[in-house]
Protein backbone atom coordinates (compact mmCIF):
# COMPACT_ATOMS: atom_id res chain seq x y z
CA UNK A 1 0.00 0.00 0.00
CA UNK A 2 1.47 3.30 -1.09
CA UNK A 3 2.41 6.43 0.78
CA UNK A 4 2.27 9.92 -0.68
CA UNK A 5 4.93 10.18 -3.41
CA UNK A 6 7.75 12.63 -3.01
CA UNK A 7 7.06 14.02 -6.48
CA UNK A 8 3.76 15.66 -5.56
CA UNK A 9 5.59 18.86 -4.60
CA UNK A 10 3.74 22.13 -5.10
CA UNK A 11 0.79 20.44 -6.80
CA UNK A 12 -0.09 18.75 -3.54
CA UNK A 13 -0.26 22.04 -1.74
CA UNK A 14 -2.23 23.83 -4.45
CA UNK A 15 -4.63 21.17 -5.64
CA UNK A 16 -4.64 18.56 -2.87
CA UNK A 17 -7.64 17.50 -0.81
CA UNK A 18 -7.51 15.32 2.27
CA UNK A 19 -9.98 12.65 3.32
CA UNK A 20 -9.94 11.26 6.85
CA UNK A 21 -9.96 7.46 7.01
CA UNK A 22 -10.73 7.29 10.73
CA UNK A 23 -12.58 4.08 11.52
CA UNK A 24 -11.68 2.52 8.15
CA UNK A 25 -9.01 -0.03 7.31
CA UNK A 26 -7.09 1.66 4.45
CA UNK A 27 -6.25 -1.62 2.75
CA UNK A 28 -9.98 -2.44 2.48
CA UNK A 29 -10.52 0.87 0.66
CA UNK A 30 -7.44 0.47 -1.56
CA UNK A 31 -8.44 -3.07 -2.53
CA UNK A 32 -6.27 -6.13 -3.15
CA UNK A 33 -3.07 -4.98 -4.77
CA UNK A 34 -4.41 -1.38 -4.67
CA UNK A 35 -6.74 -2.30 -7.57
CA UNK A 36 -9.64 -0.10 -6.38
CA UNK A 37 -7.54 2.98 -5.83
CA UNK A 38 -5.78 2.56 -9.19
CA UNK A 39 -9.14 2.36 -10.95
CA UNK A 40 -10.28 5.57 -9.24
CA UNK A 41 -7.02 7.31 -10.16
CA UNK A 42 -7.42 6.29 -13.80
CA UNK A 43 -11.02 7.49 -14.05
CA UNK A 44 -10.34 10.86 -12.40
CA UNK A 45 -6.74 11.36 -13.62
CA UNK A 46 -5.74 11.84 -10.00
CA UNK A 47 -3.15 10.63 -7.53
CA UNK A 48 -4.27 9.06 -4.23
CA UNK A 49 -2.00 8.00 -1.41
CA UNK A 50 -1.96 7.43 2.32
CA UNK A 51 -0.37 9.92 4.72
CA UNK A 52 -0.64 9.70 8.51
CA UNK A 53 -3.95 7.84 8.34
CA UNK A 54 -5.52 10.25 5.85
CA UNK A 55 -6.01 9.89 2.12
CA UNK A 56 -4.25 12.59 0.11
CA UNK A 57 -5.97 13.50 -3.18
CA UNK A 58 -3.88 15.29 -5.81
CA UNK A 59 -5.67 16.38 -8.98
CA UNK A 60 -5.45 19.32 -11.32
CA UNK A 61 -8.94 18.70 -12.68
CA UNK A 62 -11.93 20.81 -11.72
CA UNK A 63 -13.88 17.74 -10.55
CA UNK A 64 -11.56 16.95 -7.63
CA UNK A 65 -14.49 17.70 -5.33
CA UNK A 66 -16.57 15.10 -7.16
CA UNK A 67 -13.75 12.62 -6.65
CA UNK A 68 -13.78 13.32 -2.92
CA UNK A 69 -17.54 12.76 -2.78
CA UNK A 70 -17.09 9.44 -4.60
CA UNK A 71 -14.48 8.39 -2.04
CA UNK A 72 -16.81 9.39 0.80
CA UNK A 73 -19.50 7.19 -0.71
CA UNK A 74 -17.07 4.26 -0.89
CA UNK A 75 -16.05 4.83 2.73
CA UNK A 76 -19.75 4.82 3.72
CA UNK A 77 -20.32 1.53 1.86
CA UNK A 78 -17.22 0.04 3.47
CA UNK A 79 -18.40 1.00 6.95
CA UNK A 80 -21.86 -0.43 6.28
CA UNK A 81 -20.81 -3.71 4.63
CA UNK A 82 -17.43 -4.24 6.25
CA UNK A 83 -15.84 -4.71 2.84
CA UNK A 84 -15.77 -3.30 -0.68
CA UNK A 85 -16.22 -5.16 -3.93
CA UNK A 86 -15.15 -4.10 -7.41
CA UNK A 87 -18.79 -3.66 -8.43
CA UNK A 88 -19.23 -1.13 -5.59
CA UNK A 89 -16.35 0.89 -7.00
CA UNK A 90 -17.70 0.62 -10.56
CA UNK A 91 -21.17 1.76 -9.48
CA UNK A 92 -19.97 4.72 -7.42
CA UNK A 93 -17.64 5.91 -10.19
CA UNK A 94 -20.35 5.61 -12.83
CA UNK A 95 -22.88 7.54 -10.76
CA UNK A 96 -20.30 10.18 -9.83
CA UNK A 97 -19.47 10.82 -13.48
CA UNK A 98 -23.03 10.52 -14.84
CA UNK A 99 -23.94 13.55 -16.91
CA UNK A 100 -26.11 15.83 -14.84
CA UNK A 101 -25.99 13.44 -11.89
CA UNK A 102 -25.96 15.20 -8.54
CA UNK A 103 -23.04 14.85 -6.20
CA UNK A 104 -24.25 13.39 -2.93
CA UNK A 105 -22.19 13.62 0.22
CA UNK A 106 -22.51 10.34 2.11
CA UNK A 107 -21.60 12.22 5.29
CA UNK A 108 -25.09 13.64 5.31
CA UNK A 109 -26.68 14.70 2.02
CA UNK A 110 -27.81 11.38 0.53
CA UNK A 111 -31.07 9.82 1.67
CA UNK A 112 -30.61 7.36 4.52
CA UNK A 113 -32.78 4.40 5.52
CA UNK A 114 -31.90 3.06 8.97
CA UNK A 115 -31.94 -0.71 9.42
CA UNK A 116 -30.71 -2.96 12.28
CA UNK A 117 -27.54 -3.69 10.29
CA UNK A 118 -26.74 0.00 9.76
CA UNK A 119 -27.66 3.02 7.67
CA UNK A 120 -28.52 2.19 4.06
CA UNK A 121 -27.79 5.14 1.75
CA UNK A 122 -29.28 5.75 -1.66
CA UNK A 123 -26.79 5.16 -4.44
CA UNK A 124 -28.43 6.88 -7.41
CA UNK A 125 -30.75 9.83 -8.11
CA UNK A 126 -33.58 7.41 -8.91
CA UNK A 127 -33.18 5.62 -5.60
CA UNK A 128 -33.28 8.96 -3.81
CA UNK A 129 -36.53 9.91 -5.59
CA UNK A 130 -38.01 6.53 -4.66
CA UNK A 131 -37.29 6.86 -0.94
CA UNK A 132 -38.54 10.43 -0.79
CA UNK A 133 -41.73 9.57 -2.69
CA UNK A 134 -42.45 6.49 -0.56
CA UNK A 135 -42.14 8.41 2.71
CA UNK A 136 -44.33 11.25 1.38
CA UNK A 137 -47.17 9.17 -0.14
CA UNK A 138 -49.50 6.39 0.96
CA UNK A 139 -49.08 4.38 -2.25
CA UNK A 140 -45.89 4.44 -4.34
CA UNK A 141 -45.08 2.57 -7.55
CA UNK A 142 -41.39 1.93 -8.28
CA UNK A 143 -41.04 0.87 -11.91
CA UNK A 144 -37.68 0.07 -13.42
CA UNK A 145 -35.23 -2.53 -14.72
CA UNK A 146 -33.46 -5.27 -12.80
CA UNK A 147 -30.61 -4.20 -10.59
CA UNK A 148 -31.94 -0.77 -9.60
CA UNK A 149 -32.43 -1.85 -5.99
CA UNK A 150 -36.16 -1.14 -5.91
CA UNK A 151 -37.11 -4.29 -3.96
CA UNK A 152 -34.15 -4.03 -1.60
CA UNK A 153 -34.94 -0.38 -0.81
CA UNK A 154 -38.62 -1.18 -0.34
CA UNK A 155 -37.80 -3.87 2.22
CA UNK A 156 -35.30 -1.57 3.94
CA UNK A 157 -37.96 1.14 4.26
CA UNK A 158 -40.44 -1.36 5.66
CA UNK A 159 -37.92 -2.54 8.26
CA UNK A 160 -37.09 1.08 9.16
CA UNK A 161 -40.79 1.89 9.59
CA UNK A 162 -41.19 -1.13 11.89
CA UNK A 163 -38.17 -0.10 13.97
CA UNK A 164 -39.51 3.45 14.28
CA UNK A 165 -42.90 1.97 15.30
CA UNK A 166 -44.71 3.96 12.65
CA UNK A 167 -46.23 0.59 11.61
CA UNK A 168 -46.90 -2.57 13.60
CA UNK A 169 -46.10 -5.13 10.93
CA UNK A 170 -44.64 -5.76 7.49
CA UNK A 171 -46.48 -7.64 4.75
CA UNK A 172 -44.49 -8.75 1.70
CA UNK A 173 -46.21 -10.37 -1.25
CA UNK A 174 -45.72 -11.22 -4.91
CA UNK A 175 -47.43 -13.32 -7.57
CA UNK A 176 -46.09 -16.81 -7.01
CA UNK A 177 -46.10 -18.17 -10.57
CA UNK A 178 -47.12 -15.84 -13.37
CA UNK A 179 -50.56 -14.33 -12.71
CA UNK A 180 -52.52 -17.54 -12.20
CA UNK A 181 -50.17 -18.81 -9.47
CA UNK A 182 -50.46 -22.40 -10.74
CA UNK A 183 -48.60 -24.26 -8.00
CA UNK A 184 -50.31 -27.65 -8.11
CA UNK A 185 -47.66 -29.39 -10.22
CA UNK A 186 -44.91 -28.62 -7.67
CA UNK A 187 -44.03 -31.24 -5.02
CA UNK A 188 -44.50 -30.70 -1.28
CA UNK A 189 -46.91 -28.79 0.91
CA UNK A 190 -48.04 -25.22 0.20
CA UNK A 191 -45.07 -23.62 1.96
CA UNK A 192 -42.63 -25.74 -0.06
CA UNK A 193 -44.47 -24.80 -3.25
CA UNK A 194 -44.43 -21.03 -2.78
CA UNK A 195 -41.18 -20.43 -0.90
CA UNK A 196 -38.94 -20.49 -4.01
CA UNK A 197 -40.97 -17.63 -5.52
CA UNK A 198 -40.82 -15.60 -2.32
CA UNK A 199 -37.11 -16.21 -1.74
CA UNK A 200 -35.91 -12.79 -2.98
CA UNK A 201 -38.05 -11.14 -0.30
CA UNK A 202 -36.64 -13.44 2.39
CA UNK A 203 -33.11 -12.67 1.17
CA UNK A 204 -33.63 -8.92 1.52
CA UNK A 205 -35.08 -9.35 5.01
CA UNK A 206 -32.19 -11.53 6.19
CA UNK A 207 -29.73 -8.92 4.90
CA UNK A 208 -31.23 -6.42 7.35
CA UNK A 209 -31.99 -8.52 10.43
CA UNK A 210 -30.24 -11.36 12.15
CA UNK A 211 -31.88 -14.78 11.53
CA UNK A 212 -33.06 -15.29 15.13
CA UNK A 213 -34.81 -11.93 15.28
CA UNK A 214 -36.31 -12.48 11.84
CA UNK A 215 -37.62 -15.92 12.80
CA UNK A 216 -39.16 -14.49 15.97
CA UNK A 217 -40.92 -11.68 14.10
CA UNK A 218 -42.27 -14.10 11.50
CA UNK A 219 -43.48 -16.50 14.18
CA UNK A 220 -45.34 -13.60 15.83
CA UNK A 221 -46.70 -12.60 12.37
CA UNK A 222 -45.17 -9.15 12.74
CA UNK A 223 -43.41 -9.91 9.45
CA UNK A 224 -45.42 -11.86 6.89
CA UNK A 225 -44.28 -13.13 3.50
CA UNK A 226 -47.10 -14.61 1.42
CA UNK A 227 -48.30 -15.16 -2.15
CA UNK A 228 -50.56 -12.50 -3.59
CA UNK A 229 -53.54 -14.86 -3.60
CA UNK A 230 -53.45 -14.85 0.21
CA UNK A 231 -54.25 -11.11 0.29
CA UNK A 232 -57.82 -11.53 -0.96
CA UNK A 233 -60.51 -10.55 1.57
CA UNK A 234 -58.09 -8.93 4.03
CA UNK A 235 -57.82 -5.39 5.40
CA UNK A 236 -54.26 -4.49 6.37
CA UNK A 237 -54.08 -1.83 9.08
CA UNK A 238 -50.92 -0.36 10.64
CA UNK A 239 -48.79 -2.12 8.04
CA UNK A 240 -46.04 -1.47 5.52
CA UNK A 241 -47.16 -3.53 2.53
CA UNK A 242 -44.92 -4.40 -0.43
CA UNK A 243 -46.07 -5.96 -3.70
CA UNK A 244 -43.03 -7.19 -5.63
CA UNK A 245 -42.91 -8.37 -9.28
CA UNK A 246 -46.12 -6.44 -9.85
CA UNK A 247 -45.74 -6.64 -13.63
CA UNK A 248 -47.08 -10.19 -13.32
CA UNK A 249 -50.40 -9.16 -11.79
CA UNK A 250 -53.58 -8.91 -13.81
CA UNK A 251 -55.66 -5.71 -13.54
CA UNK A 252 -58.06 -7.62 -11.26
CA UNK A 253 -55.26 -8.73 -8.97
CA UNK A 254 -53.82 -5.22 -8.82
CA UNK A 255 -57.22 -3.81 -7.84
CA UNK A 256 -57.65 -6.54 -5.22
CA UNK A 257 -54.23 -5.80 -3.74
CA UNK A 258 -54.56 -2.01 -3.62
CA UNK A 259 -57.94 -2.20 -1.94
CA UNK A 260 -56.37 -4.12 0.99
CA UNK A 261 -55.00 -0.79 2.24
CA UNK A 262 -56.22 -0.09 5.78
CA UNK A 263 -55.75 2.66 8.35
CA UNK A 264 -52.22 3.91 9.05
CA UNK A 265 -50.73 1.73 6.32
CA UNK A 266 -48.37 2.37 3.44
CA UNK A 267 -48.05 0.49 0.14
CA UNK A 268 -44.97 0.20 -2.08
CA UNK A 269 -45.37 -1.61 -5.41
CA UNK A 270 -42.29 -2.65 -7.41
CA UNK A 271 -42.01 -4.09 -10.89
CA UNK A 272 -40.30 -4.14 -14.26
CA UNK A 273 -42.62 -3.72 -17.24
CA UNK A 274 -39.91 -5.10 -19.58
CA UNK A 275 -40.07 -8.53 -17.88
CA UNK A 276 -43.76 -9.46 -17.95
CA UNK A 277 -44.42 -13.22 -17.79
CA UNK A 278 -48.12 -13.05 -18.61
CA UNK A 279 -49.39 -14.65 -21.81
CA UNK A 280 -50.78 -11.20 -22.75
CA UNK A 281 -48.29 -8.57 -21.53
CA UNK A 282 -50.74 -5.79 -22.32
CA UNK A 283 -52.98 -7.23 -19.58
CA UNK A 284 -50.45 -6.48 -16.84
CA UNK A 285 -51.97 -4.64 -13.91
CA UNK A 286 -48.76 -2.60 -13.57
CA UNK A 287 -48.99 -1.42 -17.18
CA UNK A 288 -52.60 -0.33 -16.71
CA UNK A 289 -52.37 1.24 -13.28
CA UNK A 290 -50.81 4.58 -14.24
CA UNK A 291 -53.83 5.45 -16.39
CA UNK A 292 -56.23 4.26 -13.67
CA UNK A 293 -54.68 6.27 -10.83
CA UNK A 294 -53.65 9.35 -12.78
CA UNK A 295 -54.28 12.41 -10.60
CA UNK A 296 -55.21 10.46 -7.45
CA UNK A 297 -53.86 12.18 -4.33
CA UNK A 298 -51.25 10.39 -2.17
CA UNK A 299 -50.22 8.12 -5.05
CA UNK A 300 -46.76 8.49 -6.61
CA UNK A 301 -45.00 6.87 -9.57
CA UNK A 302 -41.19 6.69 -9.65
CA UNK A 303 -39.46 5.61 -12.85
CA UNK A 304 -36.02 4.05 -12.42
CA UNK A 305 -33.66 3.87 -15.40
CA UNK A 306 -30.49 2.15 -16.59
CA UNK A 307 -28.48 4.89 -14.89
CA UNK A 308 -29.91 3.72 -11.54
CA UNK A 309 -28.66 0.13 -11.89
CA UNK A 310 -26.42 -0.55 -8.89
CA UNK A 311 -26.16 -4.34 -8.97
CA UNK A 312 -23.26 -4.69 -11.40
CA UNK A 313 -21.93 -2.74 -14.36
CA UNK A 314 -22.69 -5.67 -16.65
CA UNK A 315 -26.39 -5.64 -15.69
CA UNK A 316 -26.68 -2.11 -17.07
CA UNK A 317 -24.90 -3.17 -20.27
CA UNK A 318 -27.20 -6.19 -20.66
CA UNK A 319 -30.30 -4.01 -20.28
CA UNK A 320 -28.93 -1.60 -22.88
CA UNK A 321 -28.16 -4.48 -25.28
CA UNK A 322 -31.70 -5.84 -24.96
CA UNK A 323 -33.16 -2.38 -25.61
CA UNK A 324 -31.07 -2.04 -28.76
CA UNK A 325 -32.03 -5.55 -29.90
CA UNK A 326 -35.74 -4.93 -29.30
CA UNK A 327 -35.47 -1.66 -31.20
CA UNK A 328 -33.95 -3.41 -34.20
CA UNK A 329 -36.47 -6.25 -34.04
CA UNK A 330 -39.48 -3.91 -34.09
CA UNK A 331 -38.06 -1.39 -36.57
CA UNK A 332 -39.90 -1.63 -39.92
CA UNK A 333 -37.74 -2.75 -42.82
CA UNK A 334 -37.81 -1.33 -46.33
CA UNK A 335 -39.22 -3.15 -49.32
XYZ file of C-alpha atoms in Angstrom:
335
model
C 0.000 0.000 0.000
C 1.471 3.296 -1.089
C 2.407 6.433 0.783
C 2.273 9.920 -0.682
C 4.930 10.184 -3.409
C 7.751 12.625 -3.009
C 7.065 14.023 -6.480
C 3.760 15.660 -5.562
C 5.587 18.861 -4.595
C 3.742 22.135 -5.100
C 0.788 20.440 -6.804
C -0.094 18.748 -3.543
C -0.263 22.039 -1.736
C -2.226 23.826 -4.450
C -4.629 21.170 -5.636
C -4.635 18.562 -2.873
C -7.642 17.497 -0.806
C -7.511 15.323 2.272
C -9.984 12.650 3.318
C -9.936 11.255 6.850
C -9.961 7.457 7.008
C -10.732 7.288 10.729
C -12.582 4.083 11.516
C -11.681 2.519 8.149
C -9.007 -0.031 7.313
C -7.092 1.664 4.454
C -6.250 -1.624 2.748
C -9.978 -2.437 2.479
C -10.522 0.871 0.661
C -7.442 0.472 -1.561
C -8.444 -3.069 -2.525
C -6.274 -6.133 -3.153
C -3.066 -4.976 -4.768
C -4.409 -1.384 -4.670
C -6.739 -2.304 -7.567
C -9.636 -0.099 -6.376
C -7.539 2.983 -5.833
C -5.777 2.559 -9.194
C -9.135 2.364 -10.950
C -10.278 5.572 -9.236
C -7.020 7.307 -10.161
C -7.420 6.286 -13.799
C -11.018 7.493 -14.051
C -10.335 10.861 -12.401
C -6.738 11.360 -13.624
C -5.735 11.841 -10.001
C -3.147 10.628 -7.528
C -4.267 9.062 -4.234
C -2.000 8.002 -1.409
C -1.959 7.425 2.321
C -0.368 9.925 4.718
C -0.642 9.704 8.505
C -3.945 7.839 8.342
C -5.518 10.253 5.853
C -6.010 9.887 2.117
C -4.249 12.590 0.108
C -5.966 13.504 -3.181
C -3.876 15.287 -5.808
C -5.673 16.375 -8.975
C -5.447 19.324 -11.321
C -8.945 18.700 -12.681
C -11.932 20.814 -11.720
C -13.876 17.736 -10.554
C -11.560 16.951 -7.629
C -14.491 17.702 -5.332
C -16.572 15.101 -7.163
C -13.747 12.621 -6.651
C -13.781 13.317 -2.919
C -17.536 12.762 -2.776
C -17.088 9.437 -4.598
C -14.485 8.394 -2.038
C -16.807 9.395 0.802
C -19.496 7.193 -0.710
C -17.074 4.261 -0.887
C -16.051 4.829 2.733
C -19.749 4.822 3.721
C -20.320 1.534 1.858
C -17.215 0.043 3.469
C -18.401 0.997 6.951
C -21.857 -0.430 6.277
C -20.813 -3.707 4.626
C -17.429 -4.240 6.250
C -15.843 -4.715 2.838
C -15.767 -3.302 -0.678
C -16.218 -5.161 -3.932
C -15.151 -4.097 -7.406
C -18.786 -3.663 -8.426
C -19.231 -1.135 -5.588
C -16.348 0.892 -6.996
C -17.699 0.621 -10.557
C -21.166 1.760 -9.478
C -19.972 4.722 -7.421
C -17.643 5.905 -10.190
C -20.355 5.614 -12.830
C -22.883 7.544 -10.764
C -20.301 10.176 -9.829
C -19.475 10.817 -13.478
C -23.025 10.518 -14.837
C -23.936 13.551 -16.911
C -26.113 15.827 -14.837
C -25.992 13.439 -11.891
C -25.964 15.199 -8.542
C -23.036 14.851 -6.201
C -24.247 13.386 -2.928
C -22.187 13.622 0.222
C -22.509 10.343 2.108
C -21.600 12.221 5.288
C -25.094 13.645 5.314
C -26.676 14.704 2.021
C -27.809 11.382 0.533
C -31.071 9.821 1.668
C -30.609 7.364 4.517
C -32.784 4.398 5.519
C -31.896 3.064 8.975
C -31.940 -0.715 9.418
C -30.714 -2.960 12.276
C -27.543 -3.689 10.285
C -26.738 -0.005 9.761
C -27.656 3.016 7.672
C -28.516 2.193 4.055
C -27.788 5.139 1.753
C -29.283 5.754 -1.656
C -26.785 5.159 -4.444
C -28.429 6.884 -7.407
C -30.748 9.835 -8.115
C -33.582 7.415 -8.911
C -33.182 5.621 -5.595
C -33.276 8.959 -3.811
C -36.529 9.908 -5.588
C -38.009 6.531 -4.660
C -37.288 6.860 -0.941
C -38.541 10.435 -0.789
C -41.733 9.569 -2.688
C -42.449 6.494 -0.561
C -42.141 8.414 2.710
C -44.333 11.246 1.378
C -47.175 9.172 -0.137
C -49.497 6.386 0.962
C -49.083 4.378 -2.250
C -45.889 4.443 -4.339
C -45.078 2.573 -7.550
C -41.385 1.930 -8.278
C -41.041 0.866 -11.912
C -37.679 0.074 -13.424
C -35.232 -2.526 -14.719
C -33.461 -5.265 -12.804
C -30.609 -4.201 -10.585
C -31.937 -0.772 -9.598
C -32.426 -1.851 -5.987
C -36.160 -1.144 -5.907
C -37.114 -4.290 -3.961
C -34.152 -4.028 -1.599
C -34.939 -0.383 -0.812
C -38.623 -1.183 -0.344
C -37.802 -3.873 2.217
C -35.305 -1.565 3.944
C -37.963 1.145 4.264
C -40.444 -1.360 5.664
C -37.916 -2.536 8.260
C -37.092 1.082 9.156
C -40.787 1.894 9.587
C -41.186 -1.125 11.887
C -38.167 -0.100 13.966
C -39.512 3.445 14.277
C -42.899 1.973 15.305
C -44.706 3.956 12.650
C -46.227 0.594 11.606
C -46.898 -2.568 13.598
C -46.101 -5.127 10.932
C -44.638 -5.761 7.492
C -46.476 -7.639 4.750
C -44.487 -8.746 1.698
C -46.209 -10.367 -1.252
C -45.722 -11.221 -4.905
C -47.427 -13.315 -7.570
C -46.093 -16.811 -7.013
C -46.100 -18.169 -10.573
C -47.117 -15.844 -13.369
C -50.561 -14.332 -12.708
C -52.519 -17.544 -12.204
C -50.171 -18.813 -9.474
C -50.457 -22.404 -10.739
C -48.603 -24.263 -7.997
C -50.314 -27.653 -8.106
C -47.657 -29.392 -10.218
C -44.910 -28.622 -7.671
C -44.028 -31.235 -5.022
C -44.497 -30.702 -1.283
C -46.914 -28.790 0.906
C -48.044 -25.225 0.202
C -45.073 -23.624 1.962
C -42.633 -25.738 -0.060
C -44.469 -24.799 -3.249
C -44.434 -21.026 -2.781
C -41.180 -20.426 -0.902
C -38.943 -20.490 -4.014
C -40.970 -17.628 -5.524
C -40.821 -15.599 -2.318
C -37.111 -16.215 -1.736
C -35.905 -12.789 -2.979
C -38.054 -11.138 -0.302
C -36.636 -13.441 2.385
C -33.107 -12.668 1.167
C -33.632 -8.923 1.525
C -35.079 -9.348 5.010
C -32.192 -11.527 6.192
C -29.731 -8.916 4.904
C -31.231 -6.418 7.347
C -31.994 -8.517 10.427
C -30.241 -11.365 12.147
C -31.883 -14.777 11.532
C -33.065 -15.289 15.134
C -34.809 -11.929 15.277
C -36.307 -12.477 11.836
C -37.620 -15.915 12.801
C -39.157 -14.495 15.969
C -40.917 -11.677 14.100
C -42.266 -14.102 11.499
C -43.481 -16.503 14.182
C -45.342 -13.595 15.829
C -46.704 -12.602 12.370
C -45.175 -9.155 12.736
C -43.409 -9.911 9.449
C -45.423 -11.856 6.886
C -44.276 -13.126 3.500
C -47.097 -14.607 1.423
C -48.300 -15.156 -2.155
C -50.558 -12.495 -3.592
C -53.537 -14.856 -3.603
C -53.450 -14.847 0.213
C -54.255 -11.113 0.287
C -57.822 -11.535 -0.957
C -60.505 -10.555 1.570
C -58.090 -8.933 4.035
C -57.816 -5.391 5.401
C -54.258 -4.492 6.366
C -54.083 -1.833 9.081
C -50.921 -0.362 10.642
C -48.793 -2.122 8.042
C -46.043 -1.470 5.520
C -47.158 -3.534 2.527
C -44.918 -4.398 -0.432
C -46.067 -5.958 -3.699
C -43.032 -7.190 -5.629
C -42.906 -8.372 -9.276
C -46.116 -6.436 -9.855
C -45.736 -6.637 -13.629
C -47.084 -10.195 -13.324
C -50.403 -9.164 -11.785
C -53.580 -8.908 -13.806
C -55.658 -5.707 -13.538
C -58.057 -7.618 -11.264
C -55.263 -8.731 -8.967
C -53.822 -5.223 -8.819
C -57.219 -3.813 -7.836
C -57.647 -6.541 -5.222
C -54.230 -5.797 -3.742
C -54.557 -2.006 -3.619
C -57.944 -2.202 -1.940
C -56.369 -4.125 0.985
C -55.003 -0.791 2.245
C -56.221 -0.089 5.777
C -55.755 2.660 8.354
C -52.217 3.909 9.053
C -50.735 1.728 6.316
C -48.366 2.368 3.439
C -48.054 0.489 0.144
C -44.975 0.198 -2.078
C -45.369 -1.608 -5.408
C -42.287 -2.645 -7.406
C -42.005 -4.090 -10.885
C -40.297 -4.142 -14.262
C -42.615 -3.724 -17.242
C -39.915 -5.095 -19.578
C -40.073 -8.527 -17.884
C -43.758 -9.462 -17.947
C -44.416 -13.219 -17.786
C -48.118 -13.047 -18.607
C -49.391 -14.647 -21.806
C -50.782 -11.203 -22.746
C -48.290 -8.570 -21.527
C -50.740 -5.791 -22.317
C -52.983 -7.227 -19.577
C -50.453 -6.477 -16.840
C -51.968 -4.636 -13.914
C -48.764 -2.601 -13.567
C -48.992 -1.425 -17.176
C -52.601 -0.325 -16.713
C -52.367 1.244 -13.275
C -50.814 4.577 -14.240
C -53.826 5.448 -16.388
C -56.226 4.256 -13.675
C -54.684 6.271 -10.833
C -53.646 9.353 -12.780
C -54.282 12.408 -10.595
C -55.211 10.459 -7.453
C -53.862 12.179 -4.330
C -51.250 10.390 -2.167
C -50.224 8.123 -5.051
C -46.759 8.491 -6.607
C -45.001 6.874 -9.571
C -41.189 6.694 -9.646
C -39.463 5.605 -12.850
C -36.018 4.049 -12.425
C -33.661 3.874 -15.396
C -30.489 2.153 -16.592
C -28.479 4.894 -14.890
C -29.912 3.715 -11.538
C -28.659 0.134 -11.894
C -26.415 -0.551 -8.895
C -26.164 -4.342 -8.974
C -23.262 -4.689 -11.404
C -21.929 -2.736 -14.365
C -22.686 -5.673 -16.652
C -26.388 -5.639 -15.686
C -26.684 -2.112 -17.069
C -24.900 -3.169 -20.269
C -27.199 -6.188 -20.661
C -30.302 -4.007 -20.280
C -28.930 -1.598 -22.884
C -28.155 -4.475 -25.276
C -31.701 -5.836 -24.962
C -33.158 -2.382 -25.609
C -31.071 -2.044 -28.761
C -32.035 -5.551 -29.903
C -35.740 -4.934 -29.298
C -35.474 -1.664 -31.200
C -33.947 -3.408 -34.201
C -36.471 -6.249 -34.036
C -39.476 -3.906 -34.087
C -38.058 -1.389 -36.571
C -39.898 -1.633 -39.919
C -37.740 -2.746 -42.824
C -37.809 -1.330 -46.327
C -39.224 -3.145 -49.318
